Amino acid sequence: MRKYEFTWDLIGDLEDGRPNLGPQVNLEMYRLMQFTMRDELERRFGTEVADEVFSAAGRIAGGEYYEHHIKPVASIDEFVSKTQESLKENGIGILRVEEAMLEEGRVILTIDEDLDCSGLPELDYETCIYDEGFVAALFESYTKEKWSAEEVDCWCTGARTCRFVVTQENLAQAQA
Amino acid sequence: MPAQRNDEEWIALISAFLINPKVPENPVDDPDLLHNKDFQKLLRYVSELRELSAALSKGDLQKFVFSKGFVLSNMKALQSHLRHLAWQTKQVAEGDFSQRVEFLGDFSESFNEMTTRLQDSTLELQRLANMDFLTQIPNRRSAMMYLDQLFSLFKRTQRTFSVLIFDIDFFKHVNDTYGHDAGDLVLKATSQVLRGSFRESDMFCRLGGEEFIAILPETDLEGATIISERARTALANSPIEISEGKNVFRTVSIGASQAMLEDQNYNSIIIRSDSALYAAKESGRNKTCTEPPMDVEAYFQKWSMRADSGKMTRESAAER
């Protein structure tokens, strides 16, 4: 029996609950929660598990986000444009597609002004692991196939934009 | 002093990599330096910087480099923007005019203006391709496209539709007697009067010459005859001014049929409507005939009486 299984209802009625403060929160506070959570996960379970948890949580979020903010979509063009529009509108980031070879199971995209990392100090590693899961789940929800996303450039490694290579797993395996 | 030597070598080497058009062969022969990890990292960085800048200068957007860091990352951001622009241009070429560029200064403005103009002219071309120039109603091409869609829907859902084909009676007489300009006026006026008899969901098009077609979704043959008779009587009672003070009255013959389960494609419905139109012409004109035949006049009279007595409104009957 699980106590915390996610459903969209858990987000609650923001209009009713925050009549004065509204639905927005300072991004600093979002990052405070995310990075302290990551800190504690790593401290207790190690870096690898912390990353896995973040990626898996991102996947849940991506799937739910697609259900509640993106669908229905009739074509890849509509999927891209609705996702671009929605991510921008919700302050998540500015999505741009570099190439979309859906039939080959490969998409390269960038997210500018990313919610999780833009403005962070330079580090030796890409940090948007939550986003990797999130992006992969968006493609999974649209195509009903298994996708994975890898961040190859990140603000934290000096890039001004986060670049993701998104691949459909069965096609990538077949090509390999 | 090995450190001094290394410093000089570093400076010379990095300068060569950044400035010289050709990279020196075997640039480093000091084994200590070659195995220094920081040196390797820097060497790789400047090499990739060199490769990426050379690729960008030639418009090659497929060169990917993997070193991190501010300068290279700025170039990667430019590369990424240009790759996105290339993708956007492809999208525009495929008809997605929603693409807008926001990240390339003056170029963005020009690109966005180009896309807007392209969209406007494409829409205008589409309008012209689907519109009959004289009557300003949809043309035969539009009618066939709509019939194709509606027939596919019918095959899936069995929700029927009907087709009316109109032909202006004795139109040749107008041309022969009053000239082609008067003929054009009659065609325009006829299309306007007939168009006023249809519902918003119906499509009314000029097939060519003096022939028109009405496509009535979700309408069976009986409902179609009511609409048909309404259009026919409206035209018969509308004077058409062909020159100052000179009015003529025109009538139309109409053939009607509805989609049937055994139809293989929409042509079968057109053929039946055409056959009904022929019957209308043969049996005296200014009337609606159907295929399969039904007593349109009797049905319309019955419907009119019921409508007059308030048992059935015109709209509700037409919506059948």
Coordinates of C-alpha atoms in Angstrom, one line a residue:
Chain A
M1 CA 0.0 0.0 0.0
R2 CA 1.6 3.3 -1.1
K3 CA 1.2 6.5 0.7
Y4 CA 2.5 9.0 -1.9
E5 CA 1.6 7.8 -5.3
F6 CA 1.3 10.8 -7.6
T7 CA -2.0 11.9 -9.1
W8 CA -2.6 15.3 -10.6
D9 CA -5.2 16.0 -7.9
L10 CA -2.4 16.3 -5.4
I11 CA -1.5 19.6 -7.0
G12 CA -4.7 20.8 -5.6
D13 CA -7.0 23.8 -6.3
L14 CA -4.5 26.6 -6.4
E15 CA -7.1 29.3 -6.9
D16 CA -9.0 28.3 -3.9
G17 CA -5.9 27.6 -1.8
R18 CA -3.9 30.7 -2.6
P19 CA -6.4 33.5 -3.2
N20 CA -3.8 36.2 -2.3
L21 CA -0.5 34.7 -3.3
G22 CA -1.7 33.0 -6.5
P23 CA -0.1 30.0 -8.3
Q24 CA 3.4 31.4 -8.9
V25 CA 6.4 30.9 -6.6
N26 CA 9.9 32.4 -6.8
L27 CA 12.2 30.1 -8.9
E28 CA 14.8 30.4 -6.1
M29 CA 12.4 28.4 -3.8
Y30 CA 11.8 25.8 -6.5
R31 CA 15.5 25.2 -6.8
L32 CA 16.0 25.3 -3.1
M33 CA 13.6 22.4 -2.7
Q34 CA 15.0 20.5 -5.7
F35 CA 18.7 20.8 -4.8
T36 CA 18.2 20.1 -1.1
M37 CA 16.2 17.1 -2.0
R38 CA 19.0 15.9 -4.3
D39 CA 21.5 16.6 -1.6
E40 CA 19.7 14.4 0.9
L41 CA 19.0 11.7 -1.6
E42 CA 22.7 11.5 -2.5
R43 CA 23.8 11.6 1.2
R44 CA 21.5 8.7 2.0
F45 CA 21.6 6.6 -1.1
G46 CA 24.6 7.7 -3.2
T47 CA 24.9 9.8 -6.4
E48 CA 23.7 7.0 -8.7
V49 CA 20.5 6.4 -6.9
A50 CA 19.9 10.1 -6.5
D51 CA 20.2 10.6 -10.3
E52 CA 18.0 7.6 -10.9
V53 CA 15.3 9.0 -8.6
F54 CA 15.5 12.4 -10.3
S55 CA 15.3 10.9 -13.7
A56 CA 12.3 8.7 -12.8
A57 CA 10.5 11.6 -11.1
G58 CA 11.1 13.6 -14.3
R59 CA 9.5 10.8 -16.3
I60 CA 6.4 10.8 -14.1
A61 CA 6.2 14.6 -14.4
G62 CA 6.7 14.6 -18.1
G63 CA 3.9 12.0 -18.6
E64 CA 1.5 13.9 -16.4
Y65 CA 2.5 17.2 -18.0
Y66 CA 1.7 15.8 -21.4
E67 CA -1.7 14.5 -20.2
H68 CA -2.7 17.8 -18.6
H69 CA -0.9 20.5 -20.7
I70 CA -0.1 19.1 -24.1
K71 CA -2.6 16.6 -25.5
P72 CA -4.5 16.1 -27.7
V73 CA -2.1 16.5 -30.6
A74 CA -2.6 15.2 -34.1
S75 CA 0.9 15.5 -35.6
I76 CA 4.5 15.9 -34.7
D77 CA 4.3 19.5 -35.7
E78 CA 1.5 20.1 -33.4
F79 CA 3.2 18.2 -30.6
V80 CA 6.3 20.4 -31.0
S81 CA 4.5 23.7 -31.2
K82 CA 2.1 22.9 -28.3
T83 CA 5.1 21.8 -26.2
Q84 CA 7.1 24.9 -27.1
E85 CA 4.1 27.1 -26.3
S86 CA 3.3 25.4 -23.0
L87 CA 6.8 25.2 -21.7
K88 CA 7.3 28.9 -22.4
E89 CA 3.9 29.9 -20.9
N90 CA 4.7 28.0 -17.7
G91 CA 8.2 29.4 -17.4
I92 CA 9.9 26.0 -17.8
G93 CA 12.1 27.0 -20.7
I94 CA 12.3 28.0 -24.3
L95 CA 12.3 24.8 -26.4
R96 CA 13.9 24.8 -29.8
V97 CA 14.2 21.8 -32.1
E98 CA 17.5 21.3 -33.9
E99 CA 16.5 18.2 -35.8
A100 CA 13.5 15.9 -35.6
M101 CA 14.0 12.6 -37.3
L102 CA 11.1 10.8 -35.6
E103 CA 11.1 8.0 -38.1
E104 CA 14.8 7.3 -37.2
G105 CA 14.0 7.7 -33.5
R106 CA 16.3 10.7 -33.0
V107 CA 15.5 14.3 -32.0
I108 CA 18.0 17.0 -30.9
L109 CA 16.5 19.9 -29.0
T110 CA 17.6 22.7 -26.8
I111 CA 16.0 24.4 -23.8
D112 CA 17.1 27.9 -23.1
E113 CA 16.5 29.6 -19.8
D114 CA 15.9 26.2 -18.3
L115 CA 14.0 26.1 -15.0
D116 CA 16.5 23.8 -13.4
C117 CA 19.9 25.1 -14.4
S118 CA 20.1 28.5 -16.2
G119 CA 22.2 30.7 -14.1
L120 CA 23.8 28.0 -12.0
P121 CA 27.6 28.2 -11.3
E122 CA 29.8 26.3 -13.7
L123 CA 30.3 22.7 -12.7
D124 CA 32.0 19.7 -14.1
Y125 CA 28.8 17.8 -14.9
E126 CA 25.4 18.2 -16.7
T127 CA 22.8 18.8 -14.1
C128 CA 19.4 18.5 -15.8
I129 CA 18.8 14.8 -15.0
Y130 CA 15.2 15.6 -13.9
D131 CA 14.7 17.3 -17.3
E132 CA 16.1 14.2 -19.1
G133 CA 13.3 12.1 -17.7
F134 CA 10.8 14.8 -18.3
V135 CA 11.7 15.2 -22.0
A136 CA 11.9 11.5 -22.6
A137 CA 8.4 11.1 -21.1
L138 CA 6.9 13.8 -23.3
F139 CA 8.1 11.8 -26.4
E140 CA 6.9 8.6 -24.9
S141 CA 3.5 10.0 -24.2
Y142 CA 3.2 11.3 -27.7
T143 CA 4.6 8.2 -29.6
K144 CA 3.7 5.5 -27.1
E145 CA 7.2 4.1 -27.6
K146 CA 10.1 4.0 -25.1
W147 CA 12.4 7.1 -25.4
S148 CA 15.5 8.2 -23.5
A149 CA 17.0 11.7 -23.3
E150 CA 20.6 12.6 -22.7
E151 CA 21.8 16.1 -21.9
V152 CA 25.0 16.7 -23.8
D153 CA 25.4 20.4 -23.1
C154 CA 24.2 22.3 -20.0
W155 CA 24.5 25.7 -18.5
C156 CA 26.5 24.1 -15.7
T157 CA 29.2 23.0 -18.1
G158 CA 29.5 26.5 -19.6
A159 CA 26.8 26.3 -22.4
R160 CA 24.3 29.0 -22.7
T161 CA 21.6 26.5 -23.5
C162 CA 20.8 22.9 -22.5
R163 CA 21.0 20.5 -25.4
F164 CA 19.3 17.1 -25.3
V165 CA 19.7 14.1 -27.6
V166 CA 16.5 12.2 -27.4
T167 CA 16.4 8.7 -28.8
Q168 CA 13.7 6.1 -29.3
E169 CA 15.2 3.1 -27.5
N170 CA 14.2 0.2 -29.7
L171 CA 15.3 2.1 -32.9
A172 CA 18.5 3.2 -31.3
Q173 CA 19.2 -0.5 -30.3
A174 CA 18.4 -1.7 -33.8
Q175 CA 20.8 0.8 -35.3
A176 CA 23.5 -0.1 -32.8
Chain B
M1 CA 63.9 25.4 -16.0
P2 CA 61.2 23.0 -17.4
A3 CA 58.3 25.2 -16.2
Q4 CA 59.5 28.1 -18.3
R5 CA 60.0 26.0 -21.3
N6 CA 56.5 24.6 -20.9
D7 CA 55.0 28.0 -20.6
E8 CA 56.7 29.2 -23.8
E9 CA 55.7 26.0 -25.5
W10 CA 52.1 26.4 -24.3
I11 CA 51.9 29.9 -25.5
A12 CA 53.4 29.1 -28.9
L13 CA 51.2 26.1 -29.4
I14 CA 47.9 27.7 -28.3
S15 CA 48.8 30.7 -30.5
A16 CA 49.4 28.4 -33.4
F17 CA 46.2 26.6 -32.9
L18 CA 44.2 29.8 -32.6
I19 CA 45.8 31.9 -35.2
N20 CA 47.6 29.9 -37.9
P21 CA 45.6 28.5 -40.7
K22 CA 47.5 25.2 -40.5
V23 CA 48.2 23.3 -37.3
P24 CA 51.9 22.4 -37.0
E25 CA 52.6 18.7 -37.3
N26 CA 53.8 17.0 -34.1
P27 CA 53.5 20.3 -32.2
V28 CA 54.7 18.9 -28.9
D29 CA 57.6 16.6 -28.4
D30 CA 58.0 17.0 -24.7
P31 CA 56.6 13.8 -23.1
D32 CA 55.9 15.4 -19.8
L33 CA 53.7 18.0 -21.5
L34 CA 52.0 15.4 -23.6
H35 CA 51.0 13.4 -20.6
N36 CA 49.8 16.4 -18.6
K37 CA 46.0 16.1 -18.3
D38 CA 45.4 19.8 -18.1
F39 CA 47.5 20.3 -21.2
Q40 CA 45.5 17.6 -23.0
K41 CA 42.3 19.2 -22.0
L42 CA 43.4 22.6 -23.2
L43 CA 44.8 21.1 -26.4
R44 CA 41.5 19.4 -27.1
Y45 CA 39.6 22.5 -26.3
V46 CA 41.4 24.7 -28.7
S47 CA 41.4 22.0 -31.4
E48 CA 37.6 21.7 -31.1
L49 CA 37.3 25.5 -31.0
R50 CA 39.2 25.5 -34.3
E51 CA 37.1 22.8 -35.8
L52 CA 33.8 24.2 -34.8
S53 CA 34.7 27.8 -36.0
A54 CA 35.9 26.4 -39.3
A55 CA 32.8 24.4 -39.8
L56 CA 30.5 27.3 -38.9
S57 CA 32.4 29.6 -41.2
K58 CA 31.5 27.2 -44.1
G59 CA 27.9 26.8 -43.0
D60 CA 28.5 23.2 -41.8
L61 CA 26.1 22.7 -38.9
Q62 CA 26.8 19.0 -38.4
K63 CA 30.1 19.4 -36.6
F64 CA 29.6 18.4 -33.0
V65 CA 32.2 19.0 -30.4
F66 CA 32.2 17.8 -26.8
S67 CA 34.5 20.1 -24.7
K68 CA 32.8 22.3 -22.2
G69 CA 33.5 25.9 -21.4
F70 CA 32.4 29.4 -22.0
V71 CA 33.9 30.3 -25.4
L72 CA 33.1 27.0 -27.1
S73 CA 29.7 26.9 -25.5
N74 CA 28.9 30.3 -27.0
M75 CA 29.8 28.9 -30.4
K76 CA 27.7 25.8 -29.7
A77 CA 24.8 28.0 -28.7
L78 CA 25.1 29.8 -32.1
Q79 CA 25.4 26.5 -33.8
S80 CA 22.3 25.3 -32.0
H81 CA 20.4 28.4 -33.0
L82 CA 21.4 28.0 -36.6
R83 CA 20.3 24.4 -36.5
H84 CA 17.0 25.4 -35.1
L85 CA 16.7 28.0 -37.8
A86 CA 17.4 25.3 -40.4
W87 CA 14.6 23.2 -38.9
Q88 CA 12.3 26.1 -38.8
T89 CA 12.9 26.9 -42.4
K90 CA 12.1 23.3 -43.3
Q91 CA 8.9 23.6 -41.3
V92 CA 7.9 26.8 -43.2
A93 CA 8.7 25.0 -46.5
E94 CA 6.2 22.3 -45.4
G95 CA 3.5 24.9 -44.7
D96 CA 4.0 25.5 -41.0
F97 CA 3.8 29.3 -41.0
S98 CA 3.6 29.5 -37.2
Q99 CA 7.4 29.5 -37.0
R100 CA 9.0 32.7 -35.6
V101 CA 12.6 33.5 -34.9
E102 CA 13.4 35.3 -31.7
F103 CA 17.1 35.0 -31.3
L104 CA 18.9 36.4 -34.3
G105 CA 18.4 40.2 -34.0
D106 CA 17.6 41.9 -37.3
F107 CA 17.5 38.6 -39.1
S108 CA 14.6 37.5 -36.8
E109 CA 12.6 40.5 -38.0
S110 CA 13.2 39.7 -41.6
F111 CA 12.5 36.0 -41.3
N112 CA 9.3 36.6 -39.4
E113 CA 8.2 39.2 -42.0
M114 CA 9.0 36.7 -44.8
T115 CA 7.0 34.0 -43.1
T116 CA 4.0 36.3 -42.5
R117 CA 4.0 37.4 -46.2
L118 CA 4.5 33.8 -47.4
Q119 CA 1.5 32.7 -45.3
D120 CA -0.6 35.6 -46.6
S121 CA 0.3 34.8 -50.2
T122 CA -0.2 31.0 -49.7
L123 CA -3.6 31.6 -48.2
E124 CA -4.5 33.9 -51.1
L125 CA -3.3 31.3 -53.6
Q126 CA -5.3 28.6 -51.8
R127 CA -8.4 30.9 -51.8
L128 CA -8.0 31.5 -55.6
A129 CA -7.4 27.8 -56.3
N130 CA -10.6 26.9 -54.5
M131 CA -12.8 29.8 -55.5
D132 CA -14.8 30.4 -58.7
F133 CA -13.6 33.8 -59.9
L134 CA -16.9 34.9 -61.4
T135 CA -19.4 34.0 -58.7
Q136 CA -17.0 34.1 -55.8
I137 CA -18.3 30.8 -54.4
P138 CA -16.2 27.6 -54.0
N139 CA -15.4 25.9 -57.3
R140 CA -15.5 22.3 -58.6
R141 CA -12.2 21.4 -56.9
S142 CA -13.5 22.5 -53.5
A143 CA -16.7 20.5 -54.1
M144 CA -14.8 17.3 -55.0
M145 CA -12.4 17.6 -52.0
Y146 CA -15.4 18.1 -49.6
L147 CA -17.3 15.2 -51.2
D148 CA -14.2 13.0 -50.7
Q149 CA -14.0 13.9 -47.0
L150 CA -17.7 13.5 -46.5
F151 CA -17.8 10.1 -48.3
S152 CA -14.9 8.8 -46.1
L153 CA -16.8 9.9 -43.0
F154 CA -20.0 8.3 -44.3
K155 CA -18.2 5.0 -44.9
R156 CA -17.0 5.1 -41.3
T157 CA -20.1 6.4 -39.6
Q158 CA -23.0 5.7 -42.0
R159 CA -24.1 9.3 -41.4
T160 CA -25.7 10.1 -44.8
F161 CA -25.4 13.2 -46.9
S162 CA -27.1 14.4 -50.1
V163 CA -26.0 16.0 -53.3
L164 CA -28.0 18.5 -55.4
I165 CA -26.9 19.4 -58.9
F166 CA -28.5 22.5 -60.3
D167 CA -28.6 23.6 -64.0
I168 CA -30.0 26.9 -65.1
D169 CA -32.8 26.4 -67.5
F170 CA -32.4 27.8 -71.0
F171 CA -29.2 29.6 -70.0
K172 CA -28.0 29.6 -73.6
H173 CA -31.0 31.7 -74.5
V174 CA -29.7 34.4 -72.1
N175 CA -26.3 34.5 -73.7
D176 CA -27.7 34.4 -77.2
T177 CA -30.3 37.1 -76.5
Y178 CA -28.6 39.5 -74.1
G179 CA -24.9 38.7 -74.6
H180 CA -22.2 37.1 -72.4
D181 CA -22.1 40.0 -69.9
A182 CA -25.7 39.5 -69.2
G183 CA -25.0 35.7 -68.9
D184 CA -22.3 36.5 -66.3
L185 CA -24.8 38.7 -64.4
V186 CA -27.3 35.8 -64.4
L187 CA -24.7 33.4 -63.1
K188 CA -23.6 35.7 -60.3
A189 CA -27.2 36.5 -59.3
T190 CA -28.3 32.9 -59.5
S191 CA -25.4 31.8 -57.3
Q192 CA -26.3 34.5 -54.7
V193 CA -30.0 33.6 -54.6
L194 CA -29.4 29.9 -54.4
R195 CA -26.6 30.3 -51.8
G196 CA -29.1 32.0 -49.5
S197 CA -31.2 28.9 -49.3
F198 CA -28.6 26.7 -47.7
R199 CA -27.6 26.1 -44.1
E200 CA -24.2 27.1 -42.8
S201 CA -23.1 23.5 -42.8
D202 CA -23.9 23.0 -46.5
M203 CA -21.5 23.7 -49.3
F204 CA -22.6 25.3 -52.5
C205 CA -20.2 25.4 -55.4
R206 CA -20.1 26.2 -59.1
L207 CA -19.3 23.1 -61.1
G208 CA -18.7 25.0 -64.3
G209 CA -20.8 26.7 -67.0
E210 CA -24.4 27.1 -65.7
E211 CA -24.1 24.1 -63.3
F212 CA -23.9 24.3 -59.5
I213 CA -23.7 21.7 -56.8
A214 CA -24.9 21.7 -53.2
I215 CA -23.5 19.2 -50.7
L216 CA -25.7 18.7 -47.7
P217 CA -24.1 16.8 -44.8
E218 CA -26.3 14.8 -42.4
T219 CA -29.3 15.2 -44.7
D220 CA -31.3 12.4 -46.2
L221 CA -33.1 12.6 -49.6
E222 CA -36.4 13.9 -48.2
G223 CA -34.6 16.7 -46.3
A224 CA -32.6 17.4 -49.4
T225 CA -35.7 17.9 -51.6
I226 CA -37.1 20.4 -49.1
I227 CA -33.9 22.5 -49.3
S228 CA -33.8 22.0 -53.1
E229 CA -37.4 23.2 -53.5
R230 CA -36.8 26.1 -51.3
A231 CA -33.8 27.2 -53.4
R232 CA -35.7 26.5 -56.7
T233 CA -38.7 28.7 -55.7
A234 CA -36.5 31.4 -54.3
L235 CA -34.7 31.7 -57.6
A236 CA -37.9 31.5 -59.7
N237 CA -39.3 34.5 -57.6
S238 CA -36.2 36.6 -57.8
P239 CA -35.9 39.1 -60.6
I240 CA -32.4 39.4 -62.0
E241 CA -31.3 42.8 -63.4
I242 CA -29.2 42.3 -66.5
S243 CA -29.1 45.9 -67.5
E244 CA -30.6 49.2 -66.2
G245 CA -34.3 48.6 -65.9
K246 CA -34.2 45.2 -67.5
N247 CA -35.1 42.3 -65.3
V248 CA -35.3 38.6 -66.2
F249 CA -36.5 35.6 -64.3
R250 CA -34.6 32.3 -64.4
T251 CA -35.4 28.9 -63.2
V252 CA -33.3 25.8 -62.4
S253 CA -33.7 22.1 -62.7
I254 CA -32.3 20.1 -59.9
G255 CA -31.2 16.5 -59.5
A256 CA -30.9 15.1 -56.0
S257 CA -29.6 11.9 -54.5
Q258 CA -28.2 10.7 -51.2
A259 CA -25.2 8.6 -50.2
M260 CA -26.0 4.9 -50.1
L261 CA -24.3 2.0 -48.4
E262 CA -23.6 0.3 -51.6
D263 CA -21.8 3.3 -53.1
Q264 CA -18.1 2.6 -53.7
N265 CA -17.1 6.3 -54.0
Y266 CA -18.8 9.7 -54.2
N267 CA -18.9 9.5 -58.0
S268 CA -21.9 7.1 -57.7
I269 CA -23.9 9.9 -55.9
I270 CA -23.0 12.4 -58.6
I271 CA -24.0 10.0 -61.3
R272 CA -27.4 9.5 -59.6
S273 CA -27.9 13.2 -59.1
D274 CA -27.0 13.9 -62.8
S275 CA -29.4 11.2 -63.9
A276 CA -32.1 12.9 -61.7
L277 CA -31.2 16.2 -63.2
Y278 CA -31.7 14.8 -66.7
A279 CA -35.1 13.5 -65.6
A280 CA -36.0 17.0 -64.4
K281 CA -35.0 18.5 -67.7
E282 CA -36.8 15.9 -69.7
S283 CA -40.0 16.3 -67.7
G284 CA -40.4 20.0 -68.1
R285 CA -37.6 21.8 -66.1
N286 CA -38.0 24.1 -63.1
K287 CA -38.3 21.2 -60.8
T288 CA -36.5 18.8 -58.5
C289 CA -36.2 15.1 -59.4
T290 CA -34.5 12.5 -57.3
E291 CA -32.7 9.2 -57.8
P292 CA -34.2 6.9 -56.7
P293 CA -37.4 8.7 -57.8
M294 CA -39.8 10.1 -55.3
D295 CA -42.8 12.4 -55.7
V296 CA -41.0 15.6 -54.7
E297 CA -43.9 17.9 -55.4
A298 CA -46.3 15.9 -53.2
Y299 CA -43.8 15.6 -50.4
F300 CA -43.0 19.3 -50.5
Q301 CA -46.6 20.3 -50.5
K302 CA -47.2 18.0 -47.5
W303 CA -44.2 19.4 -45.8
S304 CA -45.4 23.0 -46.5
M305 CA -48.8 22.3 -45.1
R306 CA -47.4 20.9 -41.9
A307 CA -44.9 23.7 -41.6
D308 CA -47.8 26.2 -42.1
S309 CA -49.8 24.5 -39.4
G310 CA -46.8 24.8 -37.1
K311 CA -46.3 21.1 -36.7
M312 CA -43.0 21.2 -38.4
T313 CA -40.7 24.2 -38.9
R314 CA -38.8 24.7 -42.1
E315 CA -35.6 24.5 -40.2
S316 CA -36.5 21.3 -38.4
A317 CA -37.5 19.6 -41.6
A318 CA -34.4 20.8 -43.4
E319 CA -32.2 19.6 -40.6
R320 CA -33.5 16.0 -41.1

